[in-house]
PDB file of C-alpha atoms in Angstrom:
ATOM      1  CA  MET A   1       0.000   0.000   0.000  1.00 64.00           C
ATOM      2  CA  ASP A   2       1.245   3.453  -0.835  1.00 88.00           C
ATOM      3  CA  ARG A   3       1.956   5.486   2.285  1.00 91.00           C
ATOM      4  CA  LEU A   4      -0.419   8.180   1.042  1.00 92.00           C
ATOM      5  CA  ASP A   5      -3.319   5.722   1.002  1.00 92.00           C
ATOM      6  CA  ALA A   6      -3.520   6.050   4.794  1.00 94.00           C
ATOM      7  CA  ILE A   7      -4.796   9.584   4.347  1.00 97.00           C
ATOM      8  CA  GLN A   8      -8.501  10.358   4.355  1.00 97.00           C
ATOM      9  CA  TRP A   9      -8.841  13.124   1.783  1.00 97.00           C
ATOM     10  CA  ASN A  10     -11.989  15.241   2.034  1.00 96.00           C
ATOM     11  CA  ALA A  11     -14.638  15.564  -0.681  1.00 95.00           C
ATOM     12  CA  ASP A  12     -12.393  18.051  -2.504  1.00 96.00           C
ATOM     13  CA  GLY A  13      -9.419  15.699  -2.336  1.00 97.00           C
ATOM     14  CA  LEU A  14      -7.720  17.843   0.310  1.00 98.00           C
ATOM     15  CA  VAL A  15      -6.368  17.393   3.801  1.00 98.00           C
ATOM     16  CA  PRO A  16      -5.681  20.169   6.335  1.00 98.00           C
ATOM     17  CA  VAL A  17      -2.016  20.551   7.257  1.00 98.00           C
ATOM     18  CA  ILE A  18      -0.733  22.207  10.419  1.00 98.00           C
ATOM     19  CA  ALA A  19       2.784  23.603  10.148  1.00 98.00           C
ATOM     20  CA  GLN A  20       4.652  23.739  13.440  1.00 98.00           C
ATOM     21  CA  ASP A  21       8.127  25.117  14.045  1.00 98.00           C
ATOM     22  CA  ALA A  22      10.391  22.164  14.797  1.00 98.00           C
ATOM     23  CA  SER A  23      12.607  24.280  17.026  1.00 97.00           C
ATOM     24  CA  ASP A  24      10.121  25.374  19.672  1.00 97.00           C
ATOM     25  CA  GLY A  25       6.670  24.056  18.788  1.00 98.00           C
ATOM     26  CA  ARG A  26       5.158  27.379  17.707  1.00 98.00           C
ATOM     27  CA  VAL A  27       2.187  26.691  15.431  1.00 98.00           C
ATOM     28  CA  LEU A  28       2.893  28.738  12.323  1.00 98.00           C
ATOM     29  CA  MET A  29      -0.057  28.255   9.974  1.00 98.00           C
ATOM     30  CA  MET A  30      -2.678  25.893   8.643  1.00 98.00           C
ATOM     31  CA  ALA A  31      -3.041  25.192   4.938  1.00 98.00           C
ATOM     32  CA  TRP A  32      -4.218  22.400   2.645  1.00 98.00           C
ATOM     33  CA  MET A  33      -2.629  19.711   0.511  1.00 98.00           C
ATOM     34  CA  ASN A  34      -3.964  17.443  -2.172  1.00 98.00           C
ATOM     35  CA  ARG A  35      -2.178  14.251  -3.092  1.00 97.00           C
ATOM     36  CA  GLU A  36      -0.012  16.001  -5.656  1.00 98.00           C
ATOM     37  CA  ALA A  37       1.046  18.654  -3.143  1.00 98.00           C
ATOM     38  CA  LEU A  38       1.972  16.050  -0.565  1.00 98.00           C
ATOM     39  CA  GLU A  39       3.953  14.074  -3.108  1.00 97.00           C
ATOM     40  CA  ALA A  40       5.774  17.259  -4.095  1.00 98.00           C
ATOM     41  CA  THR A  41       6.438  18.035  -0.415  1.00 98.00           C
ATOM     42  CA  LEU A  42       7.959  14.607   0.129  1.00 97.00           C
ATOM     43  CA  ALA A  43      10.018  14.765  -3.067  1.00 97.00           C
ATOM     44  CA  ARG A  44      11.342  18.259  -2.395  1.00 97.00           C
ATOM     45  CA  GLY A  45      11.667  18.200   1.371  1.00 98.00           C
ATOM     46  CA  GLU A  46       9.954  21.597   1.542  1.00 98.00           C
ATOM     47  CA  ALA A  47       6.272  22.309   2.119  1.00 98.00           C
ATOM     48  CA  VAL A  48       4.174  22.467  -1.038  1.00 98.00           C
ATOM     49  CA  TYR A  49       0.510  23.262  -0.394  1.00 98.00           C
ATOM     50  CA  TRP A  50      -2.578  23.449  -2.549  1.00 98.00           C
ATOM     51  CA  SER A  51      -3.848  26.990  -2.867  1.00 97.00           C
ATOM     52  CA  ARG A  52      -7.635  26.811  -2.775  1.00 95.00           C
ATOM     53  CA  SER A  53      -7.963  30.417  -3.965  1.00 94.00           C
ATOM     54  CA  ARG A  54      -5.623  29.974  -6.911  1.00 95.00           C
ATOM     55  CA  GLN A  55      -6.419  26.282  -7.486  1.00 97.00           C
ATOM     56  CA  ALA A  56      -2.748  25.595  -7.986  1.00 97.00           C
ATOM     57  CA  LEU A  57       0.227  24.059  -6.229  1.00 98.00           C
ATOM     58  CA  TRP A  58       1.872  26.530  -3.894  1.00 97.00           C
ATOM     59  CA  HIS A  59       5.505  25.940  -3.026  1.00 97.00           C
ATOM     60  CA  LYS A  60       5.607  28.172  -0.007  1.00 96.00           C
ATOM     61  CA  GLY A  61       8.451  30.659  -0.124  1.00 94.00           C
ATOM     62  CA  GLU A  62       9.435  29.857  -3.697  1.00 92.00           C
ATOM     63  CA  THR A  63       9.740  33.530  -4.593  1.00 85.00           C
ATOM     64  CA  SER A  64      10.131  35.148  -1.154  1.00 86.00           C
ATOM     65  CA  GLY A  65      12.589  32.632   0.264  1.00 92.00           C
ATOM     66  CA  GLN A  66      10.320  31.945   3.264  1.00 95.00           C
ATOM     67  CA  VAL A  67      10.389  28.193   2.656  1.00 97.00           C
ATOM     68  CA  GLN A  68       9.546  25.497   5.169  1.00 98.00           C
ATOM     69  CA  VAL A  69      12.063  22.665   5.336  1.00 98.00           C
ATOM     70  CA  VAL A  70      10.167  19.577   6.465  1.00 98.00           C
ATOM     71  CA  ARG A  71      11.629  17.732   9.419  1.00 98.00           C
ATOM     72  CA  GLN A  72       8.774  15.387  10.258  1.00 98.00           C
ATOM     73  CA  LEU A  73       5.331  14.475   8.968  1.00 98.00           C
ATOM     74  CA  ALA A  74       2.703  13.112  11.348  1.00 98.00           C
ATOM     75  CA  LEU A  75      -0.828  11.863  10.720  1.00 98.00           C
ATOM     76  CA  ASP A  76      -3.661  11.900  13.216  1.00 98.00           C
ATOM     77  CA  CYS A  77      -5.673   8.954  14.503  1.00 97.00           C
ATOM     78  CA  ASP A  78      -8.422   9.149  11.918  1.00 95.00           C
ATOM     79  CA  GLY A  79      -6.050  10.010   9.103  1.00 97.00           C
ATOM     80  CA  ASP A  80      -7.635  13.275   8.070  1.00 97.00           C
ATOM     81  CA  THR A  81      -5.147  15.868   9.335  1.00 98.00           C
ATOM     82  CA  LEU A  82      -1.384  16.201   8.870  1.00 98.00           C
ATOM     83  CA  LEU A  83       1.113  17.836  11.199  1.00 98.00           C
ATOM     84  CA  LEU A  84       4.347  19.091   9.661  1.00 98.00           C
ATOM     85  CA  ALA A  85       7.342  19.897  11.814  1.00 98.00           C
ATOM     86  CA  VAL A  86       9.337  22.438   9.830  1.00 98.00           C
ATOM     87  CA  ASP A  87      12.345  24.694   9.893  1.00 98.00           C
ATOM     88  CA  GLN A  88      10.801  27.988   8.845  1.00 98.00           C
ATOM     89  CA  ARG A  89      13.086  30.241   6.845  1.00 96.00           C
ATOM     90  CA  GLY A  90      12.156  33.800   7.746  1.00 95.00           C
ATOM     91  CA  VAL A  91       8.490  34.191   8.706  1.00 96.00           C
ATOM     92  CA  ALA A  92       5.449  32.063   7.972  1.00 96.00           C
ATOM     93  CA  CYS A  93       2.853  34.826   7.714  1.00 96.00           C
ATOM     94  CA  HIS A  94       2.360  37.104   4.731  1.00 93.00           C
ATOM     95  CA  THR A  95       1.864  39.972   7.213  1.00 94.00           C
ATOM     96  CA  GLY A  96       5.529  39.654   8.168  1.00 95.00           C
ATOM     97  CA  ARG A  97       4.832  37.988  11.484  1.00 97.00           C
ATOM     98  CA  ARG A  98       6.407  34.753  12.511  1.00 97.00           C
ATOM     99  CA  SER A  99       3.083  32.921  12.886  1.00 98.00           C
ATOM    100  CA  CYS A 100      -0.281  33.455  11.221  1.00 98.00           C
ATOM    101  CA  PHE A 101      -1.958  32.989  14.638  1.00 98.00           C
ATOM    102  CA  TYR A 102      -1.055  36.425  15.927  1.00 98.00           C
ATOM    103  CA  ARG A 103      -4.527  37.589  16.962  1.00 98.00           C
ATOM    104  CA  VAL A 104      -5.439  36.578  20.501  1.00 98.00           C
ATOM    105  CA  LEU A 105      -8.867  36.936  22.059  1.00 97.00           C
ATOM    106  CA  ASP A 106      -8.709  39.379  24.966  1.00 96.00           C
ATOM    107  CA  GLY A 107     -12.157  39.866  26.441  1.00 92.00           C
ATOM    108  CA  ASP A 108     -14.313  41.068  23.576  1.00 90.00           C
ATOM    109  CA  GLU A 109     -11.466  41.934  21.227  1.00 95.00           C
ATOM    110  CA  TRP A 110      -8.850  40.272  19.080  1.00 96.00           C
ATOM    111  CA  LYS A 111      -5.484  41.813  19.893  1.00 97.00           C
ATOM    112  CA  ASP A 112      -2.276  41.567  17.909  1.00 97.00           C
ATOM    113  CA  ALA A 113       0.059  39.588  20.130  1.00 96.00           C
ATOM    114  CA  GLU A 114       3.011  39.235  17.785  1.00 96.00           C
ATOM    115  CA  PRO A 115       5.271  41.837  16.215  1.00 96.00           C
ATOM    116  CA  VAL A 116       5.852  42.327  12.504  1.00 96.00           C
ATOM    117  CA  VAL A 117       9.434  41.189  12.096  1.00 94.00           C
ATOM    118  CA  THR A 118       9.730  41.478   8.310  1.00 93.00           C
ATOM    119  CA  ASP A 119       8.321  44.302   6.209  1.00 91.00           C
ATOM    120  CA  PRO A 120       5.485  42.598   4.314  1.00 88.00           C
ATOM    121  CA  GLN A 121       6.344  44.637   1.228  1.00 86.00           C
ATOM    122  CA  THR A 122       9.532  42.626   0.987  1.00 83.00           C
ATOM    123  CA  LEU A 123       7.473  39.432   0.863  1.00 80.00           C
ATOM    124  CA  TYR A 124       6.002  38.764  -2.537  1.00 62.00           C
ATOM    125  CA  GLY A 125       2.243  38.689  -2.835  1.00 55.00           C
ATOM    126  CA  SER A 126       2.375  35.391  -4.656  1.00 46.00           C
ATOM    127  CA  THR A 127       3.374  33.615  -1.468  1.00 47.00           C
ATOM    128  CA  HIS A 128       0.265  34.734   0.384  1.00 52.00           C
ATOM    129  CA  HIS A 129      -1.554  31.580   1.315  1.00 51.00           C
ATOM    130  CA  ASP A 130      -5.222  31.068   0.647  1.00 40.00           C
TER     131      ASP A 130
ATOM    132  CA  MET B   1     -19.042  44.029  16.076  1.00 64.00           C
ATOM    133  CA  ASP B   2     -19.302  40.708  17.812  1.00 88.00           C
ATOM    134  CA  ARG B   3     -15.899  39.133  18.337  1.00 90.00           C
ATOM    135  CA  LEU B   4     -17.063  36.048  16.467  1.00 92.00           C
ATOM    136  CA  ASP B   5     -17.774  38.101  13.338  1.00 92.00           C
ATOM    137  CA  ALA B   6     -14.023  38.173  12.667  1.00 94.00           C
ATOM    138  CA  ILE B   7     -14.174  34.468  11.870  1.00 97.00           C
ATOM    139  CA  GLN B   8     -14.521  33.236   8.300  1.00 97.00           C
ATOM    140  CA  TRP B   9     -16.752  30.188   8.625  1.00 97.00           C
ATOM    141  CA  ASN B  10     -16.624  27.750   5.742  1.00 96.00           C
ATOM    142  CA  ALA B  11     -19.575  26.790   3.512  1.00 95.00           C
ATOM    143  CA  ASP B  12     -20.790  24.417   6.258  1.00 96.00           C
ATOM    144  CA  GLY B  13     -20.550  27.134   8.914  1.00 97.00           C
ATOM    145  CA  LEU B  14     -17.471  25.518  10.446  1.00 98.00           C
ATOM    146  CA  VAL B  15     -13.932  26.513  11.256  1.00 98.00           C
ATOM    147  CA  PRO B  16     -11.005  24.139  11.896  1.00 98.00           C
ATOM    148  CA  VAL B  17      -9.604  24.322  15.413  1.00 98.00           C
ATOM    149  CA  ILE B  18      -6.124  23.200  16.425  1.00 98.00           C
ATOM    150  CA  ALA B  19      -5.786  22.228  20.085  1.00 98.00           C
ATOM    151  CA  GLN B  20      -2.299  22.700  21.485  1.00 98.00           C
ATOM    152  CA  ASP B  21      -1.108  21.853  24.981  1.00 98.00           C
ATOM    153  CA  ALA B  22      -0.461  25.134  26.784  1.00 98.00           C
ATOM    154  CA  SER B  23       2.267  23.579  28.903  1.00 97.00           C
ATOM    155  CA  ASP B  24       4.706  22.483  26.213  1.00 97.00           C
ATOM    156  CA  GLY B  25       3.247  23.240  22.786  1.00 98.00           C
ATOM    157  CA  ARG B  26       2.426  19.657  21.796  1.00 98.00           C
ATOM    158  CA  VAL B  27      -0.274  19.707  19.111  1.00 98.00           C
ATOM    159  CA  LEU B  28      -2.980  17.429  20.445  1.00 98.00           C
ATOM    160  CA  MET B  29      -5.712  17.288  17.816  1.00 98.00           C
ATOM    161  CA  MET B  30      -7.648  19.141  15.158  1.00 98.00           C
ATOM    162  CA  ALA B  31     -11.426  19.375  15.239  1.00 98.00           C
ATOM    163  CA  TRP B  32     -14.176  21.722  14.086  1.00 98.00           C
ATOM    164  CA  MET B  33     -16.422  24.338  15.639  1.00 98.00           C
ATOM    165  CA  ASN B  34     -19.510  26.116  14.441  1.00 98.00           C
ATOM    166  CA  ARG B  35     -20.603  29.387  15.977  1.00 97.00           C
ATOM    167  CA  GLU B  36     -22.649  27.657  18.650  1.00 98.00           C
ATOM    168  CA  ALA B  37     -19.712  25.443  19.635  1.00 98.00           C
ATOM    169  CA  LEU B  38     -17.388  28.406  19.916  1.00 98.00           C
ATOM    170  CA  GLU B  39     -19.891  30.338  21.996  1.00 97.00           C
ATOM    171  CA  ALA B  40     -20.237  27.307  24.269  1.00 98.00           C
ATOM    172  CA  THR B  41     -16.441  27.036  24.514  1.00 98.00           C
ATOM    173  CA  LEU B  42     -16.142  30.669  25.552  1.00 97.00           C
ATOM    174  CA  ALA B  43     -19.026  30.422  28.034  1.00 97.00           C
ATOM    175  CA  ARG B  44     -17.758  27.210  29.628  1.00 97.00           C
ATOM    176  CA  GLY B  45     -14.008  27.724  29.434  1.00 98.00           C
ATOM    177  CA  GLU B  46     -13.638  24.174  28.094  1.00 98.00           C
ATOM    178  CA  ALA B  47     -13.425  23.080  24.472  1.00 98.00           C
ATOM    179  CA  VAL B  48     -16.778  22.308  22.857  1.00 98.00           C
ATOM    180  CA  TYR B  49     -16.481  21.136  19.250  1.00 98.00           C
ATOM    181  CA  TRP B  50     -18.960  20.332  16.517  1.00 98.00           C
ATOM    182  CA  SER B  51     -18.985  16.650  15.705  1.00 97.00           C
ATOM    183  CA  ARG B  52     -19.374  16.375  11.951  1.00 95.00           C
ATOM    184  CA  SER B  53     -20.122  12.655  12.182  1.00 94.00           C
ATOM    185  CA  ARG B  54     -22.812  13.046  14.831  1.00 95.00           C
ATOM    186  CA  GLN B  55     -23.936  16.510  13.721  1.00 97.00           C
ATOM    187  CA  ALA B  56     -24.067  17.601  17.334  1.00 97.00           C
ATOM    188  CA  LEU B  57     -22.172  19.671  19.856  1.00 98.00           C
ATOM    189  CA  TRP B  58     -19.359  17.697  21.426  1.00 97.00           C
ATOM    190  CA  HIS B  59     -18.129  18.837  24.824  1.00 97.00           C
ATOM    191  CA  LYS B  60     -14.862  16.994  24.744  1.00 97.00           C
ATOM    192  CA  GLY B  61     -14.321  14.873  27.837  1.00 94.00           C
ATOM    193  CA  GLU B  62     -17.808  15.408  29.215  1.00 92.00           C
ATOM    194  CA  THR B  63     -18.209  11.745  30.043  1.00 85.00           C
ATOM    195  CA  SER B  64     -14.573  10.558  30.140  1.00 86.00           C
ATOM    196  CA  GLY B  65     -13.200  13.500  32.072  1.00 92.00           C
ATOM    197  CA  GLN B  66     -10.587  14.216  29.364  1.00 95.00           C
ATOM    198  CA  VAL B  67     -11.652  17.849  29.108  1.00 97.00           C
ATOM    199  CA  GLN B  68      -9.617  20.681  27.630  1.00 98.00           C
ATOM    200  CA  VAL B  69      -9.502  23.803  29.772  1.00 98.00           C
ATOM    201  CA  VAL B  70      -9.019  26.736  27.414  1.00 98.00           C
ATOM    202  CA  ARG B  71      -6.158  29.068  28.247  1.00 98.00           C
ATOM    203  CA  GLN B  72      -5.973  31.109  25.058  1.00 98.00           C
ATOM    204  CA  LEU B  73      -7.785  31.432  21.750  1.00 98.00           C
ATOM    205  CA  ALA B  74      -5.941  32.706  18.681  1.00 98.00           C
ATOM    206  CA  LEU B  75      -7.140  33.428  15.162  1.00 98.00           C
ATOM    207  CA  ASP B  76      -5.028  33.317  12.036  1.00 98.00           C
ATOM    208  CA  CYS B  77      -4.366  36.100   9.555  1.00 97.00           C
ATOM    209  CA  ASP B  78      -7.222  35.275   7.226  1.00 95.00           C
ATOM    210  CA  GLY B  79      -9.591  34.415  10.032  1.00 97.00           C
ATOM    211  CA  ASP B  80     -10.394  30.881   8.971  1.00 97.00           C
ATOM    212  CA  THR B  81      -8.519  28.776  11.540  1.00 98.00           C
ATOM    213  CA  LEU B  82      -8.480  28.873  15.337  1.00 98.00           C
ATOM    214  CA  LEU B  83      -5.680  27.829  17.663  1.00 98.00           C
ATOM    215  CA  LEU B  84      -6.647  26.833  21.192  1.00 98.00           C
ATOM    216  CA  ALA B  85      -4.049  26.654  23.936  1.00 98.00           C
ATOM    217  CA  VAL B  86      -5.446  24.178  26.452  1.00 98.00           C
ATOM    218  CA  ASP B  87      -4.728  22.353  29.661  1.00 98.00           C
ATOM    219  CA  GLN B  88      -5.537  18.795  28.647  1.00 98.00           C
ATOM    220  CA  ARG B  89      -6.953  16.634  31.419  1.00 96.00           C
ATOM    221  CA  GLY B  90      -5.714  13.110  30.760  1.00 95.00           C
ATOM    222  CA  VAL B  91      -5.185  12.371  27.083  1.00 96.00           C
ATOM    223  CA  ALA B  92      -6.528  14.003  23.939  1.00 96.00           C
ATOM    224  CA  CYS B  93      -6.758  10.924  21.716  1.00 96.00           C
ATOM    225  CA  HIS B  94      -9.463   8.281  21.909  1.00 93.00           C
ATOM    226  CA  THR B  95      -6.722   5.674  21.382  1.00 94.00           C
ATOM    227  CA  GLY B  96      -5.380   6.547  24.834  1.00 95.00           C
ATOM    228  CA  ARG B  97      -2.406   8.466  23.511  1.00 97.00           C
ATOM    229  CA  ARG B  98      -1.608  11.979  24.558  1.00 97.00           C
ATOM    230  CA  SER B  99      -1.873  13.404  21.030  1.00 98.00           C
ATOM    231  CA  CYS B 100      -3.855  12.275  18.002  1.00 98.00           C
ATOM    232  CA  PHE B 101      -0.766  12.888  15.842  1.00 98.00           C
ATOM    233  CA  TYR B 102       1.041   9.758  16.940  1.00 98.00           C
ATOM    234  CA  ARG B 103       1.782   8.295  13.499  1.00 98.00           C
ATOM    235  CA  VAL B 104       5.035   9.559  12.016  1.00 98.00           C
ATOM    236  CA  LEU B 105       6.199   8.946   8.471  1.00 97.00           C
ATOM    237  CA  ASP B 106       9.384   6.896   8.500  1.00 96.00           C
ATOM    238  CA  GLY B 107      10.482   6.151   4.941  1.00 92.00           C
ATOM    239  CA  ASP B 108       7.552   4.375   3.346  1.00 91.00           C
ATOM    240  CA  GLU B 109       5.695   3.605   6.555  1.00 95.00           C
ATOM    241  CA  TRP B 110       3.693   5.332   9.249  1.00 96.00           C
ATOM    242  CA  LYS B 111       5.104   4.318  12.622  1.00 97.00           C
ATOM    243  CA  ASP B 112       3.501   4.756  16.019  1.00 97.00           C
ATOM    244  CA  ALA B 113       5.722   7.245  17.805  1.00 96.00           C
ATOM    245  CA  GLU B 114       3.735   7.709  20.984  1.00 96.00           C
ATOM    246  CA  PRO B 115       2.789   5.248  23.719  1.00 96.00           C
ATOM    247  CA  VAL B 116      -0.728   4.429  24.855  1.00 96.00           C
ATOM    248  CA  VAL B 117      -0.839   5.947  28.322  1.00 94.00           C
ATOM    249  CA  THR B 118      -4.493   5.281  29.156  1.00 93.00           C
ATOM    250  CA  ASP B 119      -6.381   2.098  28.353  1.00 91.00           C
ATOM    251  CA  PRO B 120      -8.806   3.225  25.633  1.00 88.00           C
ATOM    252  CA  GLN B 121     -11.487   0.968  27.136  1.00 86.00           C
ATOM    253  CA  THR B 122     -11.577   3.314  30.103  1.00 83.00           C
ATOM    254  CA  LEU B 123     -12.348   6.206  27.748  1.00 81.00           C
ATOM    255  CA  TYR B 124     -15.977   6.317  26.686  1.00 62.00           C
ATOM    256  CA  GLY B 125     -16.685   5.888  23.010  1.00 55.00           C
ATOM    257  CA  SER B 126     -18.883   8.956  22.973  1.00 46.00           C
ATOM    258  CA  THR B 127     -15.860  11.193  23.353  1.00 47.00           C
ATOM    259  CA  HIS B 128     -14.284   9.921  20.158  1.00 53.00           C
ATOM    260  CA  HIS B 129     -13.988  12.903  17.889  1.00 51.00           C
ATOM    261  CA  ASP B 130     -15.196  12.872  14.289  1.00 40.00           C
TER     262      ASP B 130
END
């Protein structure tokens, strides 16, 4: 059996993928892969997602350099979610923050809890995930 | 504006939710919430998901005691994924393992990388997430 046959793809042929920094466990982002994207990720050793908005493979960081080198790939108990441990080059978020999960609920408001560490204008728009 | 209006629910009115252990950053599971589940989570201070298989609210650990006390709620840049930092009582996975992401890709095979720490027969079937 192919190792990818263990994965339960959804009705659109996709699986959600959580990217976590291998160095300290910070959750960086969540995106999607189809079978082709996962095969490309495994072949390349860097995260390749499926952009739902562009309906195309998305090699994260291809133009901006903010690639994710894959250290480990884990699958959950029911096979429908992947967890990638990655070495993140630069920042994960198109806003220039390290993680996409920078808004934290504080009472009735979402507050920015993470600084912008890279000017987003230096990050190419084409790497903005869907 | 209601704080929940910042969330981009999908076509089914759901949002994926990553549960992460607040103590050490271990990613425990991924599940789904609708608006009602998120409101219940905020009111109760414990994770309440939406079970897609049962089409019902799912207060995780209600019967088994394996509840998730919510410490922080974060939203990603495009508002379509939530990250919960939780204190996990007992184990997150219905298999009796701490995390649902216990299968790690090792060459061509998925290998169990995490021990069963609680006999799954002591965990009630009704807490098995969808």
